[in-house]
Short mmCIF file of C-alpha atoms and ligand atoms in Angstrom, two decimals:
data_model
loop_
_atom_site.label_atom_id
_atom_site.label_comp_id
_atom_site.label_asym_id
_atom_site.label_seq_id
_atom_site.Cartn_x
_atom_site.Cartn_y
_atom_site.Cartn_z
CA MET A 27 89.22 106.52 137.20
CA ASN A 28 89.90 105.44 140.75
CA TYR A 29 91.26 102.13 142.01
CA VAL A 30 87.79 100.63 142.63
CA HIS A 31 86.78 101.33 139.05
CA HIS A 32 90.00 99.75 137.76
CA ALA A 33 89.57 96.70 140.03
CA VAL A 34 85.96 96.18 138.87
CA ILE A 35 86.98 96.46 135.21
CA GLY A 36 89.85 93.98 135.71
CA VAL A 37 87.80 91.42 137.60
CA GLY A 38 84.71 91.98 135.42
CA THR A 39 86.49 91.42 132.11
CA ALA A 40 88.24 88.34 133.56
CA SER A 41 84.87 87.05 134.78
CA LEU A 42 83.44 87.50 131.29
CA GLY A 43 86.27 85.38 129.88
CA VAL A 44 85.87 82.66 132.52
CA ALA A 45 82.06 82.60 132.14
CA ALA A 46 82.38 82.36 128.34
CA ALA A 47 84.90 79.49 128.65
CA GLU A 48 82.61 77.63 131.07
CA LEU A 49 79.59 78.12 128.81
CA LEU A 50 81.66 76.64 125.96
CA GLY A 51 82.30 73.53 128.04
CA ALA A 52 85.48 74.26 130.00
CA PRO A 53 85.49 72.61 133.46
CA LEU A 54 84.31 74.80 136.34
CA ALA A 55 87.15 76.38 138.28
CA VAL A 56 86.95 75.66 142.03
CA PRO A 57 85.77 78.65 144.14
CA ALA A 58 89.18 79.01 145.83
CA ALA A 59 90.85 79.32 142.41
CA VAL A 60 88.29 81.93 141.31
CA ALA A 61 88.88 83.93 144.51
CA PHE A 62 92.68 83.71 144.18
CA GLY A 63 92.42 84.70 140.51
CA ALA A 64 90.24 87.70 141.41
CA VAL A 65 92.75 88.87 144.03
CA THR A 66 95.59 88.50 141.50
CA VAL A 67 93.67 90.50 138.88
CA ILE A 68 92.89 93.23 141.46
CA LEU A 69 96.57 93.42 142.41
CA GLY A 70 97.51 93.85 138.74
CA SER A 71 94.77 96.46 138.28
CA ILE A 72 95.87 98.67 141.15
CA ALA A 73 99.65 98.13 140.81
CA VAL A 74 99.89 100.18 137.59
CA ASP A 75 99.44 103.48 139.43
CA ILE A 76 102.58 102.86 141.51
CA ASP A 77 103.93 105.67 139.29
CA HIS A 78 101.72 108.12 141.23
CA PRO A 79 102.78 108.72 144.88
CA LYS A 80 99.21 109.50 145.97
CA SER A 81 97.57 106.39 144.49
CA TYR A 82 95.90 103.58 146.47
CA ILE A 83 98.85 101.19 145.99
CA SER A 84 101.57 103.72 146.82
CA ASN A 85 99.89 105.83 149.51
CA THR A 86 96.64 104.50 150.98
CA ILE A 87 97.75 100.88 151.56
CA PRO A 88 101.31 101.70 152.80
CA THR A 89 100.16 104.43 155.22
CA ARG A 90 97.56 102.07 156.73
CA VAL A 91 100.19 99.35 157.13
CA ILE A 92 102.64 101.83 158.70
CA ARG A 93 100.01 103.13 161.15
CA LEU A 94 99.21 99.54 162.22
CA ALA A 95 102.90 98.66 162.55
CA ILE A 96 103.66 101.79 164.61
CA ALA A 97 100.77 100.91 166.94
CA GLY A 98 102.13 97.36 167.33
CA LEU A 99 105.75 98.39 167.77
CA SER A 100 105.02 101.25 170.18
CA LEU A 101 104.83 98.96 173.23
CA PRO A 102 108.37 97.49 172.90
CA ALA A 103 109.57 101.00 171.96
CA LEU A 104 108.06 102.43 175.18
CA VAL A 105 109.65 99.62 177.21
CA ALA A 106 113.01 100.39 175.57
CA VAL A 107 112.64 104.11 176.39
CA GLY A 108 111.85 103.14 179.98
CA VAL A 109 114.97 100.96 180.12
CA TYR A 110 117.08 103.84 178.79
CA LEU A 111 115.64 106.41 181.23
CA THR A 112 116.30 104.17 184.22
CA THR A 113 119.71 102.77 183.19
CA ARG A 114 121.04 105.41 180.72
CA ASP A 115 122.26 102.42 178.72
CA LEU A 116 121.38 103.19 175.10
CA GLN A 117 122.84 99.97 173.70
CA GLY A 118 121.02 97.91 176.33
CA ALA A 119 117.71 99.64 175.51
CA TRP A 120 118.24 99.02 171.77
CA THR A 121 119.09 95.36 172.41
CA GLN A 122 115.92 95.06 174.50
CA PHE A 123 113.85 96.60 171.68
CA THR A 124 115.28 94.43 168.88
CA ALA A 125 115.01 91.28 171.02
CA ALA A 126 111.33 92.04 171.65
CA VAL A 127 110.60 92.79 167.99
CA PHE A 128 112.48 89.83 166.51
CA GLY A 129 111.49 87.46 169.31
CA VAL A 130 107.72 87.82 168.82
CA ALA A 131 106.41 86.59 165.46
CA ILE A 132 103.62 89.17 165.09
CA LEU A 133 105.95 92.07 165.90
CA ARG A 134 108.54 90.67 163.49
CA TRP A 135 105.94 90.57 160.71
CA MET A 136 104.83 94.11 161.58
CA ALA A 137 108.42 95.32 161.22
CA VAL A 138 108.74 93.50 157.86
CA ALA A 139 105.40 94.94 156.66
CA MET A 140 106.48 98.43 157.71
CA GLY A 141 109.77 98.03 155.81
CA ALA A 142 107.88 96.82 152.72
CA ALA A 143 105.39 99.72 152.96
CA LEU A 144 108.21 102.26 153.21
CA ALA A 145 109.97 100.58 150.24
CA LEU A 146 106.74 100.78 148.21
CA MET A 147 106.40 104.51 148.97
CA GLY A 148 110.06 105.07 148.07
CA LEU A 149 109.71 103.10 144.83
CA SER A 150 106.62 105.12 143.89
CA TRP A 151 108.46 108.40 144.52
CA VAL A 152 111.41 107.27 142.36
CA LEU A 153 109.09 106.03 139.55
CA CYS A 154 107.08 109.27 139.56
CA ARG A 155 110.27 111.36 139.45
CA SER A 156 111.93 109.29 136.73
CA LEU A 157 109.12 107.91 134.54
CA HIS A 158 106.24 110.23 135.57
CA HIS A 159 102.59 109.31 136.16
CA ARG A 160 100.95 107.69 133.13
CA GLY A 161 104.40 107.19 131.66
CA PRO A 162 106.01 103.93 130.43
CA LEU A 163 104.25 101.85 133.11
CA HIS A 164 101.03 102.59 131.21
CA SER A 165 102.34 101.04 127.96
CA LEU A 166 101.78 97.68 126.22
CA VAL A 167 105.50 96.84 126.27
CA PHE A 168 105.65 97.36 130.03
CA THR A 169 102.47 95.29 130.43
CA ALA A 170 104.15 92.39 128.60
CA GLY A 171 107.30 92.76 130.72
CA VAL A 172 105.39 92.90 134.01
CA THR A 173 103.31 89.87 132.99
CA LEU A 174 106.48 87.91 132.23
CA VAL A 175 107.97 88.87 135.61
CA ALA A 176 104.69 87.91 137.37
CA CYS A 177 104.69 84.48 135.62
CA LEU A 178 108.33 83.91 136.59
CA ALA A 179 107.58 84.97 140.18
CA CYS A 180 104.66 82.51 140.38
CA TRP A 181 106.82 79.74 138.98
CA GLY A 182 109.63 80.72 141.38
CA VAL A 183 107.42 80.37 144.47
CA GLY A 184 106.03 77.01 143.32
CA LEU A 185 102.68 78.18 141.88
CA TYR A 186 101.49 77.43 138.36
CA TRP A 187 103.29 80.03 136.17
CA TRP A 188 100.05 81.03 134.42
CA TRP A 189 98.70 82.66 137.60
CA GLY A 190 100.97 85.54 136.55
CA LEU A 191 98.77 86.00 133.45
CA TRP A 192 95.92 87.15 135.72
CA PHE A 193 98.19 89.86 137.17
CA GLY A 194 99.01 90.92 133.59
CA TRP A 195 95.30 90.86 132.73
CA GLY A 196 94.56 93.39 135.50
CA TRP A 197 97.48 95.56 134.36
CA LEU A 198 96.37 95.43 130.70
CA TRP A 199 92.76 96.44 131.40
CA HIS A 200 93.96 99.26 133.64
CA ILE A 201 95.92 100.88 130.80
CA LEU A 202 93.13 100.20 128.26
CA ALA A 203 90.60 101.87 130.60
CA ASP A 204 92.97 104.82 131.13
CA GLY A 205 93.22 104.97 127.33
CA LEU A 206 89.51 105.82 127.28
CA THR A 207 90.04 108.96 129.39
CA GLU A 208 90.84 112.43 128.04
CA ALA A 209 94.47 112.32 129.20
CA GLY A 210 95.23 109.04 127.37
CA VAL A 211 98.29 106.81 127.94
CA PRO A 212 101.57 106.18 126.05
CA LEU A 213 100.32 102.78 124.82
CA LEU A 214 103.06 102.36 122.19
CA TRP A 215 106.04 103.50 124.32
CA PRO A 216 109.01 103.23 123.56
CA PHE A 217 108.13 103.42 119.85
CA ARG A 218 105.88 106.46 120.29
CA ASP A 219 106.09 108.69 123.37
CA GLN A 220 102.84 110.60 122.91
CA ARG A 221 99.74 109.67 124.86
CA LEU A 222 97.20 107.81 122.76
CA HIS A 223 93.55 106.82 123.13
CA VAL A 224 91.86 103.48 122.63
CA LEU A 225 88.87 105.09 120.87
CA PRO A 226 88.32 108.35 118.95
CA ARG A 227 87.11 111.34 121.02
CA TRP A 228 83.40 110.82 120.28
CA GLY A 229 83.49 107.20 121.45
CA ARG A 230 85.49 107.55 124.68
CA ARG A 231 82.69 108.39 127.08
CA ILE A 232 80.37 105.71 125.71
CA GLY A 233 83.36 103.34 125.68
CA GLN A 234 83.87 103.92 129.41
CA VAL A 235 80.19 103.28 130.12
CA LEU A 236 80.06 100.12 127.97
CA LEU A 237 83.27 98.76 129.52
CA SER A 238 81.92 99.36 133.04
CA LEU A 239 78.61 97.70 132.13
CA ALA A 240 80.40 94.73 130.53
CA ALA A 241 82.54 94.34 133.67
CA ILE A 242 79.50 94.36 135.98
CA LEU A 243 77.72 91.95 133.63
CA GLY A 244 80.77 89.65 133.78
CA ILE A 245 80.83 89.59 137.59
CA VAL A 246 77.06 89.10 137.90
CA GLY A 247 77.10 86.50 135.09
CA LEU A 248 79.85 84.42 136.69
CA ILE A 249 78.14 84.52 140.10
CA THR A 250 74.83 83.50 138.47
CA LEU A 251 76.52 80.61 136.64
CA ARG A 252 78.07 79.46 139.92
CA LEU A 253 74.74 79.61 141.79
CA HIS A 254 73.09 77.75 138.91
CA SER A 255 75.64 74.93 138.97
CA PHE A 256 75.32 74.82 142.76
CA ILE A 257 71.53 74.39 142.57
CA ASP A 258 71.85 71.76 139.80
ZN1 ZN B 320 96.55 104.60 135.67
#
C-alpha cells in the first residue's frame, strides 16, 4: 500500500465516523475544523512509514523541501562566494551569508525547513537501522504512545488536546491496513514479536477491497451530507 492509499483509508474511516455522528444528531463541525482534522489524519497516516528511508514522509517530502531550500539559499551563497573570491576573507564571506539568511524571513524559514528535512531523513535512517521497517512503529502499543504524545503536543501548543486523537486515528488505520497485506505487522509488540494479520489469509484481499470502498464511501458520504446541509 502506498501513502495515498493509507491517507484515503485514514480520512475515509474518519469521515465515516463523523458522518455517522452527524446523522445521529451531533452538531455539524465547521468546514475549517473538518479540513484541519483531515490534514491531521493524513499526517498520522503517512508518519508511520518513517521507519522506511524511502517512504513519502522520510524521502519524498524532505528531498522536495531540500531542493526548494537549496534554490532559495543559492543566491546568498553565490554572493558569499563572490565576496570571498574578491576579498579572500572567508570569515567575512561567512558573516555575509549568515546575515543574509537570518536577516530575511523567507530565507530563515527555508534554512529551518532544510534542517528539519535533514533531521527527518536522519531519524528515518536511525529508525530503520534500529527498529526496522514494519517493526515496533507498526504496533498497537506504539500507536497508543504516539497518540498520547500527539495529544500532549496539541495541548502544549494551545490547541484542544483531542486533535491529537485524529493523528492517532490515521496511525491506527495505517497499521490495520498493513495488517491486511501478506507481510503483516507486529500488532502485539512487545508482547509478541511476530508479524500478525488482521484477517485470515482467505479474507485479506477482500478485506482490503472492502476497507478501500468503505473509506471512499465515507469521504463521498460526508461531502454529500455537507452539500445537503448547505442546500437546506
Ligand atoms: Zn506501513
